Amino acid sequence: MAVPVVDPSLNSDSAPVDSAPVETRAESTGPGAAGTGTPRRPRWRPARADLLAIGAYVLLGVLVCLNYWGDVEHRVSSHLPTDHSWFEWLFAHGAYSVQHLENPLFSLRQNAPDGVNMMANTSLLGATLPLAPVTLLFGPQVTYALYLGGALAATAATSYWMLSRHLVRSRAAAFLGGAFLGFAPGIVHHANGQPNFVSNYLLPLIVARVLLLGAAGRSWRRDGVALGLLVAYQIFINEEMLLLTALACLVVVLAYAAQRPRAAWARARGFGSALGLGGALALLLTAYPIWFQFNGPQSYRGLQGGVFHNWGEDLVAFVTFARDTVAGDEAVEKTIGLTEQNTWFGWPLVLVALVALALLVRRSLAARIVAVLVVVFTVASIGPVVRFDGAETTIDGPWAYIPDDLPLVEMMMPTRLALVVAAAVGVLLALAWDALARTAPNGVAPAGTTAGAAKAGTAGRAGRWLRPVGYAALALAVLPLVPRPLPAERIDPPPHFITSGGWRPYVPAGRTLVPVPIPSNVHGLPTLRWSALTGHEFPIPGGYFIGPNPDGEGVFGAPNRPTSTLIYSTMDTGTVPPLTEENRRQAAEDLRYWKASVVVLGAHPREAVLRELMTALLGPPQRVDDVWLWQV
């Protein structure tokens, strides 16, 4: 998740603008040290509160994945089961690439004989390659569940670190903000089959590094190198979230410069030098993978028809409770957010956030920057048409005026810009809690804060109720958003013929096993898992990925051939259509194209009609173990 604010000087208008980060100011006193003169613990000696926070995040990660662990080998997301299986396949791909020392940027184990450009898909190579030993030992199902919960917890932990070391003094404030940044409703919703969108643990570190560039007393070379390494690694985790983070950082820097022009100008030279060094290093490290993504085999230019551009955030979604929270209702997503739920804050949090902004915006530069982020990215997330309660209005959204074919923009989904709003809300929660914690029990703010001694009389009268009411309001706003275990469904295991290696005598090197149904973005979820759960030992045609059409535009799945189209239509109708000799000729031609050596049909709800179809095309099958088999 894009985390927008880190400079400690942002916490109060009275703080020195170019204060060094908290951990380098252990002996500092006054407002530049987050408002107190208490020395900081060295960062290599975490306090007990830090360990408790991380432990709580780990428990939340386990809770979210609880339904998978009940039967980890046979359960997938009931919301996005095909995406879940795709990421299991990706973990198997990482293990296969390491085990066989093959190029991880491309795979011939899916979409045979053409293959899949892994850099042009959500390949998560930054996680699948390091976790290859876990996958080889325990299988991709276990790796998937471990990684999913771990990524959620790690994002919360790095967000907590960033907040507690760079923005707020209260550990409780940092814990609250970190929990929201790691487990926001939109992030947890993406955990239903899309672990790439919960893998945000590097983003707080990237933002912290960006907003420290050019600060007094810092080495621009060291900061630039650190930023370059972080950005380069994030490219192999999720480029889209990196782009959202870059956009958020741009808005933050511009908002800071507009409000602190002299301080921004003083830092400009060091900022630019470090940013240039970091960008050059990141480009150097990722030049070939990025070239491969856009120019390698099976690369593409944009998505056909700009299919993502129409997906804007529904205005009602902002005040709706997400399905996977304790206050959520499964029924509501059928109208306003079946696929994407990127805000879904619930009305209490929206109300509390607005009140917090109103109270903090005058005293805190950070709050003003958060307000800018909220406004800019809320408007940007609306898409080409304003939606309200599941229906399109006649009002144009901002994306109505943006061409579909702009580079990078052509593949963006407007609703996902709302993830920056979620990040800004997480930071705002931390700021609000910290402001309450920094107010004395009698309501008087500590010296150096903008509340000041001049307001002591008013603050004293308010102090009796301000802190308890404020804490209660924040708690009541976030408690309904505590995540529930993700819904999961059981899927039948692959046939024993597949898992036992019974297929080996039938599939020589250089040939493929054709599963029926052939995997696609709609059909063939079980057969896609055959490849993943056997460690990619045999290549298969078709699959679940994005590849080029004849015009070079990205489309979902392999272009249908006559035989795969015939299989899918038979599954959809439940009947075998009248077949001709032309159908049989096309089937033979397709099998030659796929370099098939054997066609395999296992247990399937449409098994009877599929066997009838394949028998009419290829002749009588053999019954081998628990599958029907046609040698071709």
mmCIF file with all atom_site columns, C-alpha atoms in Angstrom, residues 233-365:
data_model
loop_
_atom_site.group_PDB
_atom_site.id
_atom_site.type_symbol
_atom_site.label_atom_id
_atom_site.label_alt_id
_atom_site.label_comp_id
_atom_site.label_asym_id
_atom_site.label_entity_id
_atom_site.label_seq_id
_atom_site.pdbx_PDB_ins_code
_atom_site.Cartn_x
_atom_site.Cartn_y
_atom_site.Cartn_z
_atom_site.occupancy
_atom_site.B_iso_or_equiv
_atom_site.pdbx_formal_charge
_atom_site.auth_seq_id
_atom_site.auth_comp_id
_atom_site.auth_asym_id
_atom_site.auth_atom_id
_atom_site.pdbx_PDB_model_num
ATOM 1   C CA . TYR A 1 233 ? 13.312  -5.209  -5.916  1.00 0.00 ? 233 TYR A CA 1
ATOM 2   C CA . GLN A 1 234 ? 9.757   -3.852  -5.812  1.00 0.00 ? 234 GLN A CA 1
ATOM 3   C CA . ILE A 1 235 ? 9.613   -4.136  -9.616  1.00 0.00 ? 235 ILE A CA 1
ATOM 4   C CA . PHE A 1 236 ? 9.808   -7.910  -9.158  1.00 0.00 ? 236 PHE A CA 1
ATOM 5   C CA . ILE A 1 237 ? 6.960   -7.860  -6.636  1.00 0.00 ? 237 ILE A CA 1
ATOM 6   C CA . ASN A 1 238 ? 4.302   -5.515  -8.036  1.00 0.00 ? 238 ASN A CA 1
ATOM 7   C CA . GLU A 1 239 ? 4.962   -2.787  -10.582 1.00 0.00 ? 239 GLU A CA 1
ATOM 8   C CA . GLU A 1 240 ? 1.425   -1.400  -10.325 1.00 0.00 ? 240 GLU A CA 1
ATOM 9   C CA . MET A 1 241 ? 1.706   -0.713  -6.597  1.00 0.00 ? 241 MET A CA 1
ATOM 10  C CA . LEU A 1 242 ? 5.124   0.856   -7.219  1.00 0.00 ? 242 LEU A CA 1
ATOM 11  C CA . LEU A 1 243 ? 3.513   3.181   -9.773  1.00 0.00 ? 243 LEU A CA 1
ATOM 12  C CA . LEU A 1 244 ? 0.763   4.137   -7.307  1.00 0.00 ? 244 LEU A CA 1
ATOM 13  C CA . THR A 1 245 ? 3.408   4.817   -4.664  1.00 0.00 ? 245 THR A CA 1
ATOM 14  C CA . ALA A 1 246 ? 5.404   6.982   -7.078  1.00 0.00 ? 246 ALA A CA 1
ATOM 15  C CA . LEU A 1 247 ? 2.281   9.008   -7.868  1.00 0.00 ? 247 LEU A CA 1
ATOM 16  C CA . ALA A 1 248 ? 1.545   9.424   -4.154  1.00 0.00 ? 248 ALA A CA 1
ATOM 17  C CA . CYS A 1 249 ? 5.118   10.550  -3.485  1.00 0.00 ? 249 CYS A CA 1
ATOM 18  C CA . LEU A 1 250 ? 4.874   13.068  -6.322  1.00 0.00 ? 250 LEU A CA 1
ATOM 19  C CA . VAL A 1 251 ? 1.737   14.586  -4.810  1.00 0.00 ? 251 VAL A CA 1
ATOM 20  C CA . VAL A 1 252 ? 3.332   14.678  -1.343  1.00 0.00 ? 252 VAL A CA 1
ATOM 21  C CA . VAL A 1 253 ? 6.492   16.375  -2.603  1.00 0.00 ? 253 VAL A CA 1
ATOM 22  C CA . LEU A 1 254 ? 4.495   18.970  -4.538  1.00 0.00 ? 254 LEU A CA 1
ATOM 23  C CA . ALA A 1 255 ? 2.212   19.626  -1.560  1.00 0.00 ? 255 ALA A CA 1
ATOM 24  C CA . TYR A 1 256 ? 5.231   19.993  0.728   1.00 0.00 ? 256 TYR A CA 1
ATOM 25  C CA . ALA A 1 257 ? 6.965   22.354  -1.692  1.00 0.00 ? 257 ALA A CA 1
ATOM 26  C CA . ALA A 1 258 ? 3.819   24.480  -2.012  1.00 0.00 ? 258 ALA A CA 1
ATOM 27  C CA . GLN A 1 259 ? 3.603   24.911  1.759   1.00 0.00 ? 259 GLN A CA 1
ATOM 28  C CA . ARG A 1 260 ? 7.329   25.022  2.569   1.00 0.00 ? 260 ARG A CA 1
ATOM 29  C CA . PRO A 1 261 ? 8.912   26.534  -0.570  1.00 0.00 ? 261 PRO A CA 1
ATOM 30  C CA . ARG A 1 262 ? 12.094  27.769  1.132   1.00 0.00 ? 262 ARG A CA 1
ATOM 31  C CA . ALA A 1 263 ? 12.751  24.488  2.886   1.00 0.00 ? 263 ALA A CA 1
ATOM 32  C CA . ALA A 1 264 ? 11.966  22.545  -0.298  1.00 0.00 ? 264 ALA A CA 1
ATOM 33  C CA . TRP A 1 265 ? 14.363  24.695  -2.294  1.00 0.00 ? 265 TRP A CA 1
ATOM 34  C CA . ALA A 1 266 ? 17.087  24.152  0.311   1.00 0.00 ? 266 ALA A CA 1
ATOM 35  C CA . ARG A 1 267 ? 16.711  20.407  -0.119  1.00 0.00 ? 267 ARG A CA 1
ATOM 36  C CA . ALA A 1 268 ? 16.210  20.424  -3.881  1.00 0.00 ? 268 ALA A CA 1
ATOM 37  C CA . ARG A 1 269 ? 19.809  19.824  -4.923  1.00 0.00 ? 269 ARG A CA 1
ATOM 38  C CA . GLY A 1 270 ? 20.391  16.888  -2.576  1.00 0.00 ? 270 GLY A CA 1
ATOM 39  C CA . PHE A 1 271 ? 16.933  15.521  -3.322  1.00 0.00 ? 271 PHE A CA 1
ATOM 40  C CA . GLY A 1 272 ? 17.491  15.632  -7.071  1.00 0.00 ? 272 GLY A CA 1
ATOM 41  C CA . SER A 1 273 ? 20.977  14.110  -6.863  1.00 0.00 ? 273 SER A CA 1
ATOM 42  C CA . ALA A 1 274 ? 19.850  11.216  -4.670  1.00 0.00 ? 274 ALA A CA 1
ATOM 43  C CA . LEU A 1 275 ? 16.728  10.639  -6.751  1.00 0.00 ? 275 LEU A CA 1
ATOM 44  C CA . GLY A 1 276 ? 18.744  10.600  -9.953  1.00 0.00 ? 276 GLY A CA 1
ATOM 45  C CA . LEU A 1 277 ? 21.257  8.153   -8.504  1.00 0.00 ? 277 LEU A CA 1
ATOM 46  C CA . GLY A 1 278 ? 18.502  5.884   -7.205  1.00 0.00 ? 278 GLY A CA 1
ATOM 47  C CA . GLY A 1 279 ? 16.648  5.952   -10.510 1.00 0.00 ? 279 GLY A CA 1
ATOM 48  C CA . ALA A 1 280 ? 19.807  5.198   -12.481 1.00 0.00 ? 280 ALA A CA 1
ATOM 49  C CA . LEU A 1 281 ? 20.698  2.286   -10.212 1.00 0.00 ? 281 LEU A CA 1
ATOM 50  C CA . ALA A 1 282 ? 17.176  0.836   -10.368 1.00 0.00 ? 282 ALA A CA 1
ATOM 51  C CA . LEU A 1 283 ? 17.175  1.142   -14.151 1.00 0.00 ? 283 LEU A CA 1
ATOM 52  C CA . LEU A 1 284 ? 20.587  -0.496  -14.402 1.00 0.00 ? 284 LEU A CA 1
ATOM 53  C CA . LEU A 1 285 ? 19.475  -3.456  -12.292 1.00 0.00 ? 285 LEU A CA 1
ATOM 54  C CA . THR A 1 286 ? 16.169  -3.952  -14.073 1.00 0.00 ? 286 THR A CA 1
ATOM 55  C CA . ALA A 1 287 ? 16.957  -2.810  -17.634 1.00 0.00 ? 287 ALA A CA 1
ATOM 56  C CA . TYR A 1 288 ? 16.934  -6.282  -19.170 1.00 0.00 ? 288 TYR A CA 1
ATOM 57  C CA . PRO A 1 289 ? 13.804  -7.555  -17.353 1.00 0.00 ? 289 PRO A CA 1
ATOM 58  C CA . ILE A 1 290 ? 11.924  -4.377  -18.312 1.00 0.00 ? 290 ILE A CA 1
ATOM 59  C CA . TRP A 1 291 ? 13.102  -4.690  -21.919 1.00 0.00 ? 291 TRP A CA 1
ATOM 60  C CA . PHE A 1 292 ? 12.001  -8.326  -21.850 1.00 0.00 ? 292 PHE A CA 1
ATOM 61  C CA . GLN A 1 293 ? 8.598   -7.315  -20.487 1.00 0.00 ? 293 GLN A CA 1
ATOM 62  C CA . PHE A 1 294 ? 7.863   -5.036  -23.441 1.00 0.00 ? 294 PHE A CA 1
ATOM 63  C CA . ASN A 1 295 ? 9.944   -6.619  -26.210 1.00 0.00 ? 295 ASN A CA 1
ATOM 64  C CA . GLY A 1 296 ? 10.535  -10.264 -25.279 1.00 0.00 ? 296 GLY A CA 1
ATOM 65  C CA . PRO A 1 297 ? 8.545   -13.234 -26.600 1.00 0.00 ? 297 PRO A CA 1
ATOM 66  C CA . GLN A 1 298 ? 4.806   -13.087 -25.843 1.00 0.00 ? 298 GLN A CA 1
ATOM 67  C CA . SER A 1 299 ? 5.000   -9.408  -24.876 1.00 0.00 ? 299 SER A CA 1
ATOM 68  C CA . TYR A 1 300 ? 2.144   -7.051  -25.705 1.00 0.00 ? 300 TYR A CA 1
ATOM 69  C CA . ARG A 1 301 ? 1.241   -3.361  -25.879 1.00 0.00 ? 301 ARG A CA 1
ATOM 70  C CA . GLY A 1 302 ? -1.695  -2.423  -23.674 1.00 0.00 ? 302 GLY A CA 1
ATOM 71  C CA . LEU A 1 303 ? -4.859  -4.389  -23.080 1.00 0.00 ? 303 LEU A CA 1
ATOM 72  C CA . GLN A 1 304 ? -7.404  -4.905  -25.817 1.00 0.00 ? 304 GLN A CA 1
ATOM 73  C CA . GLY A 1 305 ? -10.082 -2.232  -25.610 1.00 0.00 ? 305 GLY A CA 1
ATOM 74  C CA . GLY A 1 306 ? -8.611  -0.643  -22.443 1.00 0.00 ? 306 GLY A CA 1
ATOM 75  C CA . VAL A 1 307 ? -10.756 -3.052  -20.422 1.00 0.00 ? 307 VAL A CA 1
ATOM 76  C CA . PHE A 1 308 ? -9.589  -1.730  -17.044 1.00 0.00 ? 308 PHE A CA 1
ATOM 77  C CA . HIS A 1 309 ? -10.463 1.909   -17.667 1.00 0.00 ? 309 HIS A CA 1
ATOM 78  C CA . ASN A 1 310 ? -14.160 1.519   -16.906 1.00 0.00 ? 310 ASN A CA 1
ATOM 79  C CA . TRP A 1 311 ? -13.524 0.163   -13.396 1.00 0.00 ? 311 TRP A CA 1
ATOM 80  C CA . GLY A 1 312 ? -13.955 3.190   -11.160 1.00 0.00 ? 312 GLY A CA 1
ATOM 81  C CA . GLU A 1 313 ? -14.770 3.289   -7.456  1.00 0.00 ? 313 GLU A CA 1
ATOM 82  C CA . ASP A 1 314 ? -18.445 3.563   -6.531  1.00 0.00 ? 314 ASP A CA 1
ATOM 83  C CA . LEU A 1 315 ? -19.080 6.558   -4.248  1.00 0.00 ? 315 LEU A CA 1
ATOM 84  C CA . VAL A 1 316 ? -21.228 4.455   -1.917  1.00 0.00 ? 316 VAL A CA 1
ATOM 85  C CA . ALA A 1 317 ? -18.315 2.026   -1.521  1.00 0.00 ? 317 ALA A CA 1
ATOM 86  C CA . PHE A 1 318 ? -16.452 4.571   0.607   1.00 0.00 ? 318 PHE A CA 1
ATOM 87  C CA . VAL A 1 319 ? -19.032 4.324   3.411   1.00 0.00 ? 319 VAL A CA 1
ATOM 88  C CA . THR A 1 320 ? -19.809 0.606   3.020   1.00 0.00 ? 320 THR A CA 1
ATOM 89  C CA . PHE A 1 321 ? -18.402 -2.155  5.214   1.00 0.00 ? 321 PHE A CA 1
ATOM 90  C CA . ALA A 1 322 ? -16.334 -4.667  3.242   1.00 0.00 ? 322 ALA A CA 1
ATOM 91  C CA . ARG A 1 323 ? -17.480 -8.259  3.080   1.00 0.00 ? 323 ARG A CA 1
ATOM 92  C CA . ASP A 1 324 ? -14.401 -9.669  4.803   1.00 0.00 ? 324 ASP A CA 1
ATOM 93  C CA . THR A 1 325 ? -14.713 -7.490  7.917   1.00 0.00 ? 325 THR A CA 1
ATOM 94  C CA . VAL A 1 326 ? -16.618 -8.278  11.100  1.00 0.00 ? 326 VAL A CA 1
ATOM 95  C CA . ALA A 1 327 ? -19.261 -5.705  10.134  1.00 0.00 ? 327 ALA A CA 1
ATOM 96  C CA . GLY A 1 328 ? -19.402 -6.703  6.472   1.00 0.00 ? 328 GLY A CA 1
ATOM 97  C CA . ASP A 1 329 ? -22.287 -8.222  4.576   1.00 0.00 ? 329 ASP A CA 1
ATOM 98  C CA . GLU A 1 330 ? -21.721 -10.557 1.650   1.00 0.00 ? 330 GLU A CA 1
ATOM 99  C CA . ALA A 1 331 ? -24.894 -9.416  -0.111  1.00 0.00 ? 331 ALA A CA 1
ATOM 100 C CA . VAL A 1 332 ? -23.831 -5.796  -0.669  1.00 0.00 ? 332 VAL A CA 1
ATOM 101 C CA . GLU A 1 333 ? -20.853 -6.621  -2.873  1.00 0.00 ? 333 GLU A CA 1
ATOM 102 C CA . LYS A 1 334 ? -23.166 -8.045  -5.517  1.00 0.00 ? 334 LYS A CA 1
ATOM 103 C CA . THR A 1 335 ? -24.258 -4.513  -6.368  1.00 0.00 ? 335 THR A CA 1
ATOM 104 C CA . ILE A 1 336 ? -21.268 -2.200  -6.007  1.00 0.00 ? 336 ILE A CA 1
ATOM 105 C CA . GLY A 1 337 ? -18.003 -4.090  -5.821  1.00 0.00 ? 337 GLY A CA 1
ATOM 106 C CA . LEU A 1 338 ? -17.876 -7.748  -6.742  1.00 0.00 ? 338 LEU A CA 1
ATOM 107 C CA . THR A 1 339 ? -14.345 -7.679  -8.180  1.00 0.00 ? 339 THR A CA 1
ATOM 108 C CA . GLU A 1 340 ? -12.625 -4.698  -6.545  1.00 0.00 ? 340 GLU A CA 1
ATOM 109 C CA . GLN A 1 341 ? -13.194 -3.361  -3.034  1.00 0.00 ? 341 GLN A CA 1
ATOM 110 C CA . ASN A 1 342 ? -10.414 -0.843  -2.592  1.00 0.00 ? 342 ASN A CA 1
ATOM 111 C CA . THR A 1 343 ? -11.963 1.557   -0.062  1.00 0.00 ? 343 THR A CA 1
ATOM 112 C CA . TRP A 1 344 ? -14.986 0.173   1.825   1.00 0.00 ? 344 TRP A CA 1
ATOM 113 C CA . PHE A 1 345 ? -14.148 2.083   4.993   1.00 0.00 ? 345 PHE A CA 1
ATOM 114 C CA . GLY A 1 346 ? -17.628 2.057   6.538   1.00 0.00 ? 346 GLY A CA 1
ATOM 115 C CA . TRP A 1 347 ? -19.438 5.258   7.542   1.00 0.00 ? 347 TRP A CA 1
ATOM 116 C CA . PRO A 1 348 ? -17.974 5.505   11.103  1.00 0.00 ? 348 PRO A CA 1
ATOM 117 C CA . LEU A 1 349 ? -14.399 5.666   9.825   1.00 0.00 ? 349 LEU A CA 1
ATOM 118 C CA . VAL A 1 350 ? -15.285 8.176   7.107   1.00 0.00 ? 350 VAL A CA 1
ATOM 119 C CA . LEU A 1 351 ? -16.956 10.386  9.708   1.00 0.00 ? 351 LEU A CA 1
ATOM 120 C CA . VAL A 1 352 ? -14.064 10.100  12.181  1.00 0.00 ? 352 VAL A CA 1
ATOM 121 C CA . ALA A 1 353 ? -11.511 10.738  9.420   1.00 0.00 ? 353 ALA A CA 1
ATOM 122 C CA . LEU A 1 354 ? -13.294 13.919  8.336   1.00 0.00 ? 354 LEU A CA 1
ATOM 123 C CA . VAL A 1 355 ? -13.459 15.183  11.941  1.00 0.00 ? 355 VAL A CA 1
ATOM 124 C CA . ALA A 1 356 ? -9.798  14.329  12.520  1.00 0.00 ? 356 ALA A CA 1
ATOM 125 C CA . LEU A 1 357 ? -8.770  16.200  9.387   1.00 0.00 ? 357 LEU A CA 1
ATOM 126 C CA . ALA A 1 358 ? -10.819 19.227  10.422  1.00 0.00 ? 358 ALA A CA 1
ATOM 127 C CA . LEU A 1 359 ? -9.141  19.298  13.851  1.00 0.00 ? 359 LEU A CA 1
ATOM 128 C CA . LEU A 1 360 ? -5.591  18.550  12.697  1.00 0.00 ? 360 LEU A CA 1
ATOM 129 C CA . VAL A 1 361 ? -5.316  20.378  9.406   1.00 0.00 ? 361 VAL A CA 1
ATOM 130 C CA . ARG A 1 362 ? -4.475  23.744  11.007  1.00 0.00 ? 362 ARG A CA 1
ATOM 131 C CA . ARG A 1 363 ? -1.827  22.413  13.374  1.00 0.00 ? 363 ARG A CA 1
ATOM 132 C CA . SER A 1 364 ? -0.167  19.704  11.292  1.00 0.00 ? 364 SER A CA 1
ATOM 133 C CA . LEU A 1 365 ? 1.504   19.934  7.910   1.00 0.00 ? 365 LEU A CA 1
#
